Structure formats: structure tokens, C-alpha cells
Coordinates of C-alpha atoms in Angstrom, one line a residue:
Chain A
X27 CA 0.0 0.5 -0.1
X28 CA 1.2 2.9 -1.0
X29 CA -1.0 5.8 0.5
X30 CA 0.4 5.6 3.8
X31 CA 2.1 8.2 6.2
X32 CA 4.6 7.3 8.3
X33 CA 6.2 7.8 11.6
X34 CA 9.8 8.7 12.4
X35 CA 10.6 9.9 9.6
X36 CA 14.0 9.7 9.2
X37 CA 15.4 7.5 12.7
X38 CA 16.3 4.2 12.3
X39 CA 14.5 3.3 15.0
X40 CA 12.6 3.8 16.8
X41 CA 13.3 5.8 20.2
X42 CA 12.9 3.1 23.5
X43 CA 10.2 5.7 25.2
X44 CA 7.7 8.3 22.4
X45 CA 7.3 11.2 23.6
X46 CA 3.3 11.4 24.5
X47 CA 2.2 14.2 20.7
X48 CA -0.8 14.1 18.7
X49 CA -1.4 10.8 16.8
X50 CA 0.7 10.3 12.9
X51 CA -1.8 10.6 10.2
X52 CA -0.9 6.6 10.3
X53 CA -2.4 7.0 13.2
X54 CA -5.8 8.4 12.9
X55 CA -6.4 6.4 9.6
X56 CA -5.8 3.0 11.7
X57 CA -8.1 3.6 14.1
X58 CA -11.3 5.1 11.9
X59 CA -14.6 2.7 11.9
X60 CA -15.7 0.6 9.4
X61 CA -18.4 3.1 8.6
X62 CA -15.1 5.7 7.6
X63 CA -14.5 3.5 4.9
X64 CA -16.1 2.9 1.1
X65 CA -15.4 0.0 -0.5
X66 CA -14.3 0.1 -4.2
X67 CA -16.2 -1.2 -6.4
X68 CA -15.6 -4.3 -8.9
X69 CA -16.1 -2.6 -12.1
X70 CA -13.4 0.5 -11.2
X71 CA -10.3 -1.8 -10.2
X72 CA -8.1 -1.9 -13.4
X73 CA -5.7 -5.0 -13.1
X74 CA -2.4 -5.0 -14.5
X75 CA -0.6 -8.5 -14.2
X76 CA 3.0 -8.3 -14.9
X77 CA 5.4 -11.3 -17.0
X78 CA 7.2 -12.1 -14.2
X79 CA 3.7 -12.1 -12.0
X80 CA 3.7 -9.0 -9.7
X81 CA 0.4 -7.1 -9.8
X82 CA -0.5 -3.1 -10.3
X83 CA -3.9 -2.0 -9.5
X84 CA -5.9 0.9 -10.1
X85 CA -8.6 2.9 -9.0
X86 CA -10.6 4.5 -12.0
X87 CA -12.3 7.9 -11.5
X88 CA -15.5 7.4 -14.4
X89 CA -17.1 10.6 -13.1
X90 CA -13.7 11.9 -14.7
X91 CA -13.2 11.1 -17.9
X92 CA -16.0 8.1 -18.8
X93 CA -15.3 8.3 -22.6
X94 CA -11.8 7.3 -22.3
X95 CA -12.6 5.4 -19.0
X96 CA -15.0 3.3 -21.3
X97 CA -12.5 2.3 -24.1
X98 CA -10.5 1.4 -21.5
X99 CA -13.4 -1.4 -20.5
X100 CA -13.6 -2.3 -24.4
X101 CA -10.1 -2.9 -24.6
X102 CA -8.9 -4.7 -21.6
X103 CA -11.9 -6.9 -22.7
X104 CA -10.5 -7.5 -25.9
X105 CA -7.7 -8.1 -24.4
X106 CA -5.8 -5.5 -26.5
X107 CA -3.2 -5.4 -23.6
X108 CA -2.5 -9.1 -23.0
X109 CA 1.0 -9.3 -23.7
X110 CA 2.0 -5.4 -24.1
X111 CA 5.1 -3.6 -22.3
X112 CA 5.9 -0.6 -20.7
X113 CA 8.3 1.1 -22.4
X114 CA 9.1 4.5 -20.7
X115 CA 10.8 4.9 -17.8
X116 CA 11.2 9.3 -17.1
X117 CA 13.2 10.2 -13.8
X118 CA 11.0 12.3 -11.9
X119 CA 8.0 12.3 -13.7
X120 CA 6.6 8.9 -15.9
X121 CA 6.3 5.5 -16.4
X122 CA 4.2 5.3 -19.7
X123 CA 3.4 1.2 -21.0
X124 CA 0.5 -0.2 -23.8
X125 CA 1.4 -1.0 -27.3
X126 CA 5.2 0.3 -27.6
X127 CA 4.3 -0.6 -31.3
X128 CA 1.4 1.8 -31.7
X129 CA 0.7 -0.9 -34.8
X130 CA -1.7 -2.4 -33.4
X131 CA -5.4 -2.3 -34.3
X132 CA -7.5 -0.4 -32.3
X133 CA -10.9 -2.9 -31.1
X134 CA -14.2 -2.4 -33.4
X135 CA -15.9 0.2 -29.9
X136 CA -13.4 2.1 -29.4
X137 CA -14.4 6.2 -29.6
X138 CA -10.6 7.0 -31.6
X139 CA -10.9 11.2 -31.1
X140 CA -13.3 11.3 -27.4
X141 CA -14.0 14.7 -25.5
X142 CA -11.1 16.0 -24.6
X143 CA -12.4 14.8 -20.6
X144 CA -9.7 17.1 -19.0
X145 CA -11.8 18.9 -16.5
X146 CA -15.9 17.9 -15.6
X147 CA -18.1 20.8 -14.2
X148 CA -17.8 21.4 -10.1
X149 CA -21.8 21.1 -10.1
X150 CA -22.6 17.7 -8.4
X151 CA -19.0 17.4 -6.7
X152 CA -19.1 17.5 -3.1
X153 CA -15.9 19.0 -2.4
X154 CA -14.4 19.0 0.8
X155 CA -12.1 22.3 0.8
X156 CA -8.1 21.6 2.0
X157 CA -7.7 25.6 2.7
X158 CA -4.3 26.6 1.4
X159 CA -3.0 28.3 -1.0
X160 CA -2.4 26.6 -4.6
X161 CA 0.7 27.8 -7.4
X162 CA -2.5 25.2 -9.8
X163 CA -5.7 26.3 -8.8
X164 CA -8.4 28.0 -7.1
X165 CA -9.5 25.7 -5.1
X166 CA -8.4 22.2 -4.0
X167 CA -9.7 19.7 -1.5
X168 CA -11.6 16.0 -1.7
X169 CA -14.1 14.3 -3.4
X170 CA -15.8 10.8 -3.8
X171 CA -12.7 9.4 -3.1
X172 CA -10.6 11.3 -4.9
X173 CA -8.1 14.6 -5.0
X174 CA -9.6 17.9 -6.2
X175 CA -8.2 21.4 -8.0
X176 CA -10.7 23.0 -9.3
X177 CA -11.6 27.2 -11.4
X178 CA -14.6 27.9 -9.5
X179 CA -16.7 26.7 -12.3
X180 CA -14.7 23.4 -13.1
X181 CA -12.9 20.5 -12.1
X182 CA -10.3 18.4 -12.1
X183 CA -7.8 15.7 -11.0
X184 CA -4.8 16.8 -10.2
X185 CA -1.2 15.2 -11.2
X186 CA -0.2 13.7 -7.5
X187 CA 2.3 10.5 -7.9
X188 CA 0.2 7.8 -8.9
X189 CA -2.2 9.4 -10.8
X190 CA -2.6 7.6 -14.5
X191 CA -2.9 9.8 -17.3
X192 CA -3.9 8.8 -21.0
X193 CA -0.6 9.7 -23.5
X194 CA -1.8 11.3 -26.4
X195 CA -0.6 13.6 -29.4
X196 CA -1.0 17.3 -29.9
X197 CA -4.4 18.1 -30.2
X198 CA -6.8 17.9 -31.5
X199 CA -5.7 14.0 -30.5
X200 CA -7.2 13.9 -26.7
X201 CA -5.6 9.5 -27.0
X202 CA -8.1 7.3 -26.5
X203 CA -6.6 5.7 -23.4
X204 CA -4.9 2.5 -25.2
X205 CA -1.1 4.4 -23.5
X206 CA -0.6 5.0 -20.4
X207 CA 1.7 6.7 -17.8
X208 CA 1.4 7.0 -14.6
X209 CA 3.6 9.7 -12.3
X210 CA 6.4 7.9 -10.9
X211 CA 8.3 12.0 -9.5
X212 CA 7.0 15.3 -8.1
X213 CA 3.9 16.2 -9.3
X214 CA 3.8 17.9 -12.9
X215 CA 0.9 19.6 -12.2
X216 CA 1.1 21.5 -15.5
X217 CA -0.3 18.9 -16.9
X218 CA -3.4 19.7 -16.3
X219 CA -6.6 20.7 -18.1
X220 CA -4.5 19.8 -21.2
X221 CA -4.5 15.8 -20.8
X222 CA -7.4 14.0 -19.5
X223 CA -6.9 11.5 -15.7
X224 CA -8.2 8.0 -15.4
X225 CA -7.8 7.2 -12.0
X226 CA -4.5 6.1 -9.7
X227 CA -2.6 2.8 -8.6
X228 CA -3.8 2.3 -5.5
X229 CA -1.1 -0.4 -5.1
X230 CA 1.9 -2.4 -6.3
X231 CA 3.5 0.9 -7.9
X232 CA 6.5 -0.1 -6.9
X233 CA 7.1 -2.0 -9.8
X234 CA 6.3 1.0 -12.5
X235 CA 8.6 3.6 -10.0
X236 CA 11.6 1.4 -9.2
X237 CA 12.0 0.7 -13.0
X238 CA 15.2 1.5 -14.9
X239 CA 15.2 4.9 -16.4
X240 CA 15.7 4.7 -20.0
X241 CA 18.4 6.0 -21.8
X242 CA 16.0 7.1 -25.6
X243 CA 14.5 10.6 -25.6
X244 CA 11.8 11.5 -23.0
X245 CA 12.7 8.1 -21.3
X246 CA 12.2 5.7 -24.1
X247 CA 13.5 2.0 -23.4
X248 CA 16.0 2.5 -26.6
X249 CA 15.7 -1.6 -27.3
X250 CA 12.6 -4.2 -27.3
X251 CA 14.5 -6.3 -24.1
X252 CA 14.0 -3.7 -22.0
X253 CA 10.3 -3.3 -22.0
X254 CA 9.0 -5.1 -19.3
X255 CA 6.3 -7.7 -20.2
X256 CA 2.9 -7.2 -19.2
X257 CA 0.8 -11.1 -19.1
X258 CA -2.7 -9.2 -18.9
X259 CA -4.8 -5.9 -17.8
X260 CA -8.3 -6.9 -16.4
X261 CA -11.3 -4.9 -14.6
X262 CA -11.7 -7.2 -11.0
X263 CA -15.4 -7.5 -12.9
X264 CA -14.9 -9.1 -15.4
X265 CA -12.8 -11.5 -13.1
X266 CA -14.8 -14.7 -10.7
X267 CA -16.3 -13.3 -7.8
X268 CA -14.1 -14.6 -5.3
X269 CA -10.7 -13.6 -7.2
X270 CA -12.2 -9.5 -7.1
X271 CA -9.8 -8.3 -4.8
X272 CA -11.6 -5.5 -2.2
X273 CA -10.3 -2.4 -1.4
X274 CA -12.0 0.9 -0.1
X275 CA -10.3 4.0 0.5
X276 CA -11.4 6.4 3.6
X277 CA -14.2 8.8 3.7
X278 CA -13.3 12.5 2.6
X279 CA -17.0 13.4 4.2
X280 CA -15.8 11.7 7.6
X281 CA -14.7 13.0 10.5
X282 CA -11.0 10.6 10.4
X283 CA -11.1 12.1 7.4
X284 CA -10.9 16.0 8.6
X285 CA -9.0 14.6 11.3
X286 CA -5.8 13.1 8.6
X287 CA -5.7 16.0 6.7
X288 CA -6.0 18.4 9.6
X289 CA -2.8 15.9 11.2
X290 CA -0.9 15.9 7.4
X291 CA -0.8 20.0 8.2
X292 CA 0.4 19.7 11.2
X293 CA 1.6 17.0 12.0
X294 CA 3.2 16.9 15.8
X295 CA 4.2 13.8 15.9
X296 CA 7.4 12.7 17.8
X297 CA 9.8 13.3 15.6
X298 CA 8.2 16.9 14.3
X299 CA 9.2 20.0 15.7
X300 CA 7.5 22.3 13.7
X301 CA 3.9 21.9 12.0
X302 CA 3.9 23.2 8.1
X303 CA 0.4 24.7 8.4
X304 CA -1.0 23.9 5.4
X305 CA -0.9 20.9 2.7
X306 CA -0.5 20.6 -1.0
X307 CA -3.5 18.5 -2.4
X308 CA -0.4 15.8 -3.6
X309 CA 0.8 15.8 0.0
X310 CA -2.6 14.7 1.4
X311 CA -3.7 11.0 -0.8
X312 CA -6.8 9.4 0.6
X313 CA -6.1 6.5 2.5
X314 CA -6.6 3.2 0.5
X315 CA -6.9 -0.3 2.6
X316 CA -7.4 -3.9 1.4
X317 CA -11.2 -4.6 2.8
X318 CA -10.9 -6.6 6.2
X319 CA -12.2 -10.0 5.8
X320 CA -14.4 -9.1 8.9
X321 CA -15.6 -6.2 6.6
X322 CA -17.4 -8.9 5.0
Chain B
X16 CA 21.4 15.7 -16.5
X17 CA 18.0 15.5 -14.3
X18 CA 16.4 18.9 -14.8
X19 CA 15.2 19.9 -18.0
X20 CA 12.2 20.2 -18.7
X21 CA 11.2 18.2 -22.0
X22 CA 9.2 19.0 -24.3
X23 CA 6.7 16.6 -25.9
X24 CA 6.1 15.2 -23.0
X25 CA 3.4 12.5 -23.9
X26 CA 4.1 12.0 -27.5
X27 CA 5.7 8.9 -28.7
X28 CA 7.1 10.9 -31.4
X29 CA 7.4 14.6 -32.3
X30 CA 5.0 15.6 -35.1
X31 CA 7.1 16.4 -38.5
X32 CA 5.9 19.8 -38.4
X33 CA 5.1 20.8 -35.2
X34 CA 3.2 24.0 -34.5
X35 CA 5.5 28.2 -33.8
X36 CA 4.7 28.8 -30.9
X37 CA 6.4 29.9 -27.8
X38 CA 9.4 28.1 -26.9
X39 CA 9.6 25.4 -24.3
X40 CA 11.7 26.3 -20.9
X41 CA 14.9 24.2 -22.2
X42 CA 14.7 25.4 -25.0
X43 CA 15.3 28.8 -23.7
X44 CA 18.1 27.1 -21.6
X45 CA 19.5 25.8 -24.5
X46 CA 20.0 29.4 -25.2
X47 CA 21.0 31.0 -22.5
X48 CA 24.2 33.2 -23.3
X49 CA 27.6 31.8 -21.3
X50 CA 27.4 35.0 -18.9
X51 CA 24.0 33.5 -17.2
X52 CA 26.2 30.6 -16.6
X53 CA 27.4 30.6 -13.2
X54 CA 30.3 27.8 -12.4
X55 CA 30.1 25.8 -9.1
X56 CA 32.8 25.4 -7.0
X57 CA 35.1 22.5 -6.7
X58 CA 34.5 22.6 -3.3
X59 CA 30.7 22.6 -2.7
X60 CA 30.7 19.0 -5.2
X61 CA 30.6 16.0 -3.3
X62 CA 30.7 12.8 -5.1
X63 CA 29.1 9.4 -4.4
X64 CA 31.3 6.5 -6.2
X65 CA 29.4 3.1 -6.1
X66 CA 31.1 -0.4 -6.3
X67 CA 29.4 -0.4 -9.7
X68 CA 31.6 2.0 -11.6
X69 CA 27.9 4.8 -11.3
X70 CA 28.8 8.4 -9.9
X71 CA 26.0 10.6 -8.1
X72 CA 27.5 14.2 -8.1
X73 CA 26.2 16.0 -4.8
X74 CA 26.4 20.2 -4.9
X75 CA 26.2 21.6 -1.5
X76 CA 24.4 24.5 0.0
X77 CA 27.1 25.7 2.4
X78 CA 25.7 29.5 3.5
X79 CA 22.1 26.8 4.2
X80 CA 23.8 24.4 7.0
X81 CA 27.8 25.5 7.7
X82 CA 27.8 23.2 10.3
X83 CA 26.9 19.5 8.8
X84 CA 28.4 20.7 6.0
X85 CA 32.0 21.5 7.7
X86 CA 31.4 17.8 9.5
X87 CA 30.5 16.5 5.8
X88 CA 34.0 17.8 4.6
X89 CA 35.5 16.1 7.3
X90 CA 34.0 12.7 7.3
X91 CA 34.7 12.5 3.9
X92 CA 38.8 13.6 4.3
X93 CA 38.6 10.6 7.3
X94 CA 36.9 8.3 4.4
X95 CA 34.5 7.6 7.0
X96 CA 32.2 6.5 4.1
X97 CA 34.7 5.0 1.7
X98 CA 33.1 0.9 1.6
X99 CA 29.3 2.4 4.0
X100 CA 26.5 1.4 1.5
X101 CA 22.4 2.6 0.4
X102 CA 20.5 0.7 3.2
X103 CA 16.9 2.6 2.8
X104 CA 14.8 3.5 0.0
X105 CA 11.2 4.2 0.6
X106 CA 9.0 4.4 -3.0
X107 CA 7.4 8.3 -3.0
X108 CA 9.5 9.5 -0.5
X109 CA 13.2 8.9 0.2
X110 CA 16.6 6.8 -0.3
X111 CA 19.6 6.8 2.7
X112 CA 22.9 6.1 2.5
X113 CA 25.9 6.5 4.9
X114 CA 27.1 3.3 7.7
X115 CA 24.2 0.9 7.4
X116 CA 25.4 -0.6 11.2
X117 CA 25.1 3.1 12.6
X118 CA 28.1 1.1 15.3
X119 CA 31.4 3.0 13.2
X120 CA 33.2 5.8 15.3
X121 CA 32.5 9.1 14.4
X122 CA 36.2 10.8 13.4
X123 CA 37.7 13.6 15.5
X124 CA 37.0 17.0 14.5
X125 CA 33.2 16.2 14.4
X126 CA 30.7 18.2 15.8
X127 CA 28.3 15.7 17.4
X128 CA 25.5 18.2 18.3
X129 CA 25.8 20.8 15.5
X130 CA 22.7 23.4 15.5
X131 CA 19.9 23.3 14.5
X132 CA 20.1 24.6 11.0
X133 CA 17.1 24.4 9.8
X134 CA 16.2 28.4 8.6
X135 CA 18.6 30.6 8.0
X136 CA 18.5 34.1 7.9
X137 CA 16.5 36.2 4.9
X138 CA 18.9 38.7 5.0
X139 CA 21.9 38.3 2.5
X140 CA 20.0 36.2 0.7
X141 CA 18.7 38.6 -2.8
X142 CA 15.9 36.3 -3.5
X143 CA 14.3 36.3 -7.8
X144 CA 10.6 35.8 -5.8
X145 CA 8.7 33.0 -7.8
X146 CA 5.2 34.9 -7.3
X147 CA 3.2 32.0 -7.1
X148 CA 0.5 31.3 -3.6
X149 CA 2.3 27.7 -2.0
X150 CA 0.7 25.7 1.3
X151 CA 4.3 26.0 3.2
X152 CA 5.4 29.5 2.9
X153 CA 4.4 33.1 2.8
X154 CA 7.3 33.2 -0.5
X155 CA 9.5 31.1 -2.1
X156 CA 11.8 31.6 -4.7
X157 CA 15.7 32.0 -5.6
X158 CA 18.6 32.8 -4.6
X159 CA 22.2 32.1 -5.7
X160 CA 20.8 29.0 -8.0
X161 CA 18.8 27.2 -5.2
X162 CA 15.1 27.3 -4.7
X163 CA 14.4 29.0 -1.6
X164 CA 11.2 29.7 0.8
X165 CA 11.1 32.5 3.9
X166 CA 8.9 32.8 5.9
X167 CA 9.4 36.6 5.1
X168 CA 12.4 36.6 8.6
X169 CA 14.1 33.2 7.8
X170 CA 14.6 31.4 5.2
X171 CA 14.7 28.0 4.0
X172 CA 15.4 24.7 1.6
X173 CA 12.0 23.3 0.4
X174 CA 11.7 19.2 0.3
X175 CA 12.1 19.4 -3.4
X176 CA 12.9 15.8 -5.5
X177 CA 16.8 15.5 -5.5
X178 CA 17.3 17.3 -2.4
X179 CA 19.7 16.3 0.4
X180 CA 19.3 15.8 3.9
X181 CA 20.6 14.9 6.9
X182 CA 18.9 12.1 8.7
X183 CA 18.4 12.8 12.6
X184 CA 16.6 11.0 15.5
X185 CA 14.1 12.8 17.8
X186 CA 15.0 16.0 19.1
X187 CA 16.9 17.0 20.6
X188 CA 19.5 15.5 17.9
X189 CA 20.0 17.1 14.5
X190 CA 22.2 14.3 12.5
X191 CA 25.9 14.9 12.7
X192 CA 25.9 14.7 8.5
X193 CA 26.9 11.1 8.9
X194 CA 24.2 9.6 7.3
X195 CA 21.9 11.7 4.3
X196 CA 19.4 10.7 2.3
X197 CA 17.8 12.7 -0.4
X198 CA 14.0 13.0 -1.9
X199 CA 13.1 10.6 -4.4
X200 CA 8.7 11.4 -4.7
X201 CA 6.5 13.8 -4.7
X202 CA 8.1 17.3 -2.3
X203 CA 7.5 15.8 1.6
X204 CA 7.3 19.9 1.9
X205 CA 6.2 19.2 6.7
X206 CA 9.8 18.7 6.4
X207 CA 10.9 21.9 6.3
X208 CA 12.3 23.6 8.9
X209 CA 12.3 20.4 11.0
X210 CA 15.9 18.9 9.1
X211 CA 18.5 20.8 8.1
X212 CA 19.2 20.1 3.6
X213 CA 22.8 20.3 2.7
X214 CA 22.1 20.7 -0.8
X215 CA 20.6 18.7 -4.3
X216 CA 21.9 15.3 -6.4
X217 CA 22.4 17.3 -9.8
X218 CA 23.6 14.1 -12.2
X219 CA 23.5 10.4 -11.4
X220 CA 19.9 10.9 -9.4
X221 CA 18.9 7.7 -11.2
X222 CA 20.8 5.4 -9.1
X223 CA 19.2 6.7 -6.0
X224 CA 15.9 6.6 -7.3
X225 CA 16.1 3.4 -9.5
X226 CA 16.7 1.1 -7.0
X227 CA 14.5 -1.7 -5.7
X228 CA 12.4 -0.4 -2.7
X229 CA 13.1 -1.3 0.5
X230 CA 10.5 -3.7 2.2
X231 CA 11.3 -3.0 5.8
X232 CA 10.2 -0.7 7.8
X233 CA 10.1 2.9 7.0
X234 CA 11.5 1.1 3.5
X235 CA 15.7 -0.5 5.3
X236 CA 16.2 -3.6 3.3
X237 CA 16.2 -6.5 5.7
X238 CA 19.3 -8.1 4.0
X239 CA 22.6 -6.6 4.0
X240 CA 23.2 -7.9 1.1
X241 CA 20.5 -5.9 -0.7
X242 CA 22.4 -2.8 -0.3
X243 CA 24.3 -1.5 -2.9
X244 CA 28.2 -0.4 -1.5
X245 CA 29.3 2.8 -1.8
X246 CA 33.2 2.1 -2.9
X247 CA 34.0 5.9 -1.6
X248 CA 32.5 10.1 -1.5
X249 CA 34.9 12.8 -2.3
X250 CA 35.2 16.4 -2.2
X251 CA 35.1 17.3 -5.6
X252 CA 38.3 19.7 -4.8
X253 CA 40.1 17.1 -3.5
X254 CA 40.9 15.3 -6.8
X255 CA 43.4 16.9 -9.0
X256 CA 42.5 19.2 -10.9
X257 CA 41.8 17.8 -14.4
X258 CA 39.6 14.9 -12.8
X259 CA 37.9 17.7 -11.2
X260 CA 34.4 17.8 -12.8
X261 CA 33.3 21.6 -13.8
X262 CA 29.4 22.3 -13.8
X263 CA 27.4 25.2 -14.0
X264 CA 23.8 26.5 -12.9
X265 CA 21.9 29.2 -14.2
X266 CA 22.2 32.3 -12.7
X267 CA 18.4 33.7 -11.0
X268 CA 19.3 37.1 -11.9
X269 CA 20.2 36.4 -15.3
X270 CA 17.2 37.1 -17.9
X271 CA 17.7 33.6 -18.9
X272 CA 16.4 32.6 -15.4
X273 CA 13.3 35.1 -16.2
X274 CA 12.1 33.5 -18.8
X275 CA 13.1 30.6 -17.8
X276 CA 10.7 30.5 -15.1
X277 CA 8.1 32.4 -16.7
X278 CA 7.6 29.3 -19.0
X279 CA 7.9 27.0 -16.7
X280 CA 4.6 28.8 -14.8
X281 CA 2.9 29.3 -18.6
X282 CA 4.0 26.7 -21.5
X283 CA 3.4 27.6 -24.6
X284 CA 4.9 24.8 -26.2
X285 CA 3.0 22.4 -28.8
X286 CA 2.0 20.0 -26.1
X287 CA 0.1 22.7 -24.3
X288 CA -3.3 24.0 -25.1
X289 CA -4.2 26.2 -21.5
X290 CA -1.0 27.2 -19.6
X291 CA -1.2 26.8 -16.4
X292 CA -0.7 30.5 -15.2
X293 CA 1.6 29.4 -12.4
X294 CA 4.2 27.1 -10.6
X295 CA 5.4 25.4 -7.0
X296 CA 8.7 25.9 -6.6
X297 CA 9.2 22.5 -6.8
X298 CA 8.5 22.7 -10.6
X299 CA 11.2 25.7 -11.0
X300 CA 14.3 23.7 -10.3
X301 CA 17.4 25.3 -11.4
X302 CA 19.1 24.6 -15.0
X303 CA 22.8 22.5 -14.5
X304 CA 24.7 21.4 -17.0
X305 CA 28.0 20.7 -17.0
X306 CA 30.5 23.4 -17.9
X307 CA 31.5 23.3 -21.7
X308 CA 35.5 22.4 -23.2
X309 CA 34.8 25.9 -24.3
X310 CA 33.7 28.1 -21.8
X311 CA 37.3 27.3 -20.3

């Protein structure tokens, strides 16, 4: 799980007796009641199984990019990505995957030129404001389990670490969803409102972020044998019920979420001498967990 | 070189004929005149040579943490780090190195308890303001070739990607400089004013960021054989003149730097439909280059 903030960030060893202070964000999340957690539907979970056996789990955000995501579901159903690869890794930027040859025909039913789903109306989103200044948006906050940026009229997903976007060529191209990338460095937020984001990696990001960087232009692997083979990509709802992974996110309307965001902006756990008094939206990731067996 | 922004970020192939638009930040940097570049002194370059032959180059910032950096120079001179290792890699956070055993005695002359060099007076720094809102500081900008955050009285280095900091245990410990880390994910800016930053990696970050993530708590490697051996760490000024690498940074007082920051905040090169109208300090890295041979 990638989204758990950690206590004693730089201590090689935890102290024998920590001073009594406020709980760390991770402690607040661990203590959140079952009612504060919401299930992630199986039809919004995409599973990338690499040839080496590792799995990467993506949560999709159809409320932000429905046409691109419908394309992705159709591509998965058509097995478009089976035997595809990760073919680009650019340091402090992105890892990208799909059909490295760019020659594989798209299956029938794919919208070749989706609308530019770069923003959506702010109406219909119950945004919990984060409340701190941001260089890229008038407002940031959380809604429906997602980080959100807004100019007051439109809303969009910020380009935070582990977010998943749709590769495209120059406008008017908007990308089909066949070529995808994830952020593996500092949030490249200048891309916002210029690219369709479709979700985020909630588990297994290490299989994307710890890869050798590509030495070609833009981090493309120069040799075909450097590519990382993808065995399959599936929507979890395609699997037999017993094989579907179950994940939950912390409801941004819950008191636990409010306490978590306050603690992320004002760390008072023992390692910290001085709380920051603020946080940027990409430093307040939505807590994610596997659904406990007892919660079934 | 890690700090060059790139054009056509997601295009697998550059278009045959790009539209004529404003230059990309990388093009502005490439066109900057020789007078806009300043040499990085050899006594502020620290070279980490890994056992596998790769080199990581750090630029030190003695104007921010002089006592910690004096310690680091003494540790390098005493060969403290020779045959040490990288022993912690935590995804979207930090890579850390030094003496994994934490038992090696410090050489004579090391200040065991340096002052908390977490901030310095803003006086004496000619800060070029970036001018966009920031969640962590009243002002951000650049000075002396460094990103800077300030509350109007004090100034500090922001915790951006590739910045190098001093590991410490709980306060009042401030760390000696023997255990170091670098940021390999989204900027953990809540650490600012809580830790001494001493510089940044200007070359070879891939040898830190693309490592397998540690599976122990906080990303520590669980087995000694997982550690990445460091052969030597040296200050470049210790080397014979002909072996010293020569690096330069773009002067933040130069017109080229002003044009670069404006373009980072307002991308108008062909890939972009909509300029952001702002940038966070960690998305405006100071351009760095090897000193051209002709400039000698």
C-alpha cells in the first residue's frame, strides 16, 4: 500500500519511549471506524498482471473521464493489452505502458477521438476544501475519494504521484486510452487541464517507479528487450467473484478524514518540531486499504 | 542531467511539423548566453562513487547549513563513507545512505551535536520571487542558484525532488551529517524547518531513485546483501585538478532565468493547450549543466 504516511520518518530506530504527542496521520487512519471506509466497486478496479507475477492495481475515476474509461474497459475486454509492455520510464516524471509498436489495431467499438475530458463541471462534486494556497488552482480538496482541483466552475484531478493519465499526441488528439502513464516523481501539475486523467495506482506502484530509467529521448527504452512484459490487464469485475480483490477508501466526508487532513498539514507526532501549517493537495493522498475480511 | 524539462512530454513521436509557438523551458535554457551560467566551486561538489562504477554528484549549500557541511567535508576527508552503503529506499519518499550499522565511530573533529540549521536569516539572500501561492511558505523564489522558501524573516531550502538532507533521530538530535538521504518522490515539504538540508543531487539521481524499494519498516533493506555498496565519497576539490568535474547553474538574476521561470509556469510549447498560470517552487528546478569545454 503506497498511501500510508509514516512515523519517525528518518529515525533508523524508533525511540524506546516516545514523547506523548498528537497521533500521526497513519495512526488516525488506523483508528478510523469501519463506517468511514467505502468500498471501491469492482468495475472501477483495473488489474495489471506483469509477466513476472507482480500485480499493479488501478482505481478508475469514471466521474472525471467517462469516455476514455469506457474505451479502457473495452480494450481490456478485447484483451488489447495482453502481451503488451511498459516501454518508457523517465526519471522524476512518468512510467508509460501499452502497445510499444503503436501499430496494433484498436478493437471495434473504441471511440477513436474522445472528447477532451480534461475538466468536468464542479457541480455534482461535494468537495471538502483543503483550505491552503495552491499555485495551480483556485481551490483544492477531496470529493468521492479523489483529490480535486477547481477554478470554481470546472474541476479536475490533480497530477499527483501515482495518478494515471492517457498518453496523447499533439492536439486535437486526446488519446484513446490505449497508451497510459503514471506519475513517478514530483507532481507535474502543469499537465492539468491538458491531459485526461483516468485514475490512480492504489497498489503495486513499486513495479512502475523502481524500474531502470530509459536512456532514449523522453525515457523510452531503446531496446525491445528492455521493455517490461505485461501478461494481462483486466477489470476486476471480469473475474470470478472469489478472485476479485476488495479495496476501500477513507470517505472524505468522515470525521476521521477531517482529522487526517489536519494532521497531514500540522504534524505533531514526535519527530516534528514545527508543524507546517499547510499542505499541498498531493501531500494529502486519500487513504486506501484492503477491505478487512471481517468487514464482509 | 536531471533538471531539463522536456518537450512533447507524452508524444511517442515528435510531429513532423510542429506548430510555431513559444519556446519550451528547455529551449530557453539551451539558448542562454555563457554569461548567464555560474561555475559551481569544486569545494561544494561531493562525489559518491558506487562500487558498480556509477557516480552521483551532489552540490552542497554551505550558505544554509555550514556546520553540517563542515562535518560532511571532514567525514569525506577521513574516508568515513568508503565502503558504506545505500541501505534504505522508501517509495515516493527517500533513499538514505551512510553507515548501515550505525556503529562506526565518528572521526575526530566532527561536531556531534550541530545547531539546528533548519532555517537561516533571509537577510543576505537576494531572492528572486517566484510569485505564486504556496501552501508551506509566505514566499518562494530562487537565490544563489537555489530554490528558497521564506516566512519573511527566515529562509530555508524546500524539500524538492533530489534535495539532500541529514538523517536524524528525535529532537534534540539534529544529525551529524553521517547519514544522508535524498528525496525520490513528491516533495515532502512538511519536513521543512524540521531537518537540515545540505544540497541537491545534480547528476546521477537514477542510481538512487530506480533502486528496489526496501521491504522493511520505512523502506530499510531487510538483508545486508540488498544494500548498494558505496566505494568512496569525496569532495571534488580533493581530486587532482584534471579529475575534477565542472558544473554550472543558471544564474537566477539573469534574463534567461526570468524567461525560464515564466515558461515553466506558462507552457505554450506545442503539446500544451492551456498554460497553468503558476508553478510550485519544486516544479521550477534550477537549470544545471556540465561546463562546456569551450567555456574554460
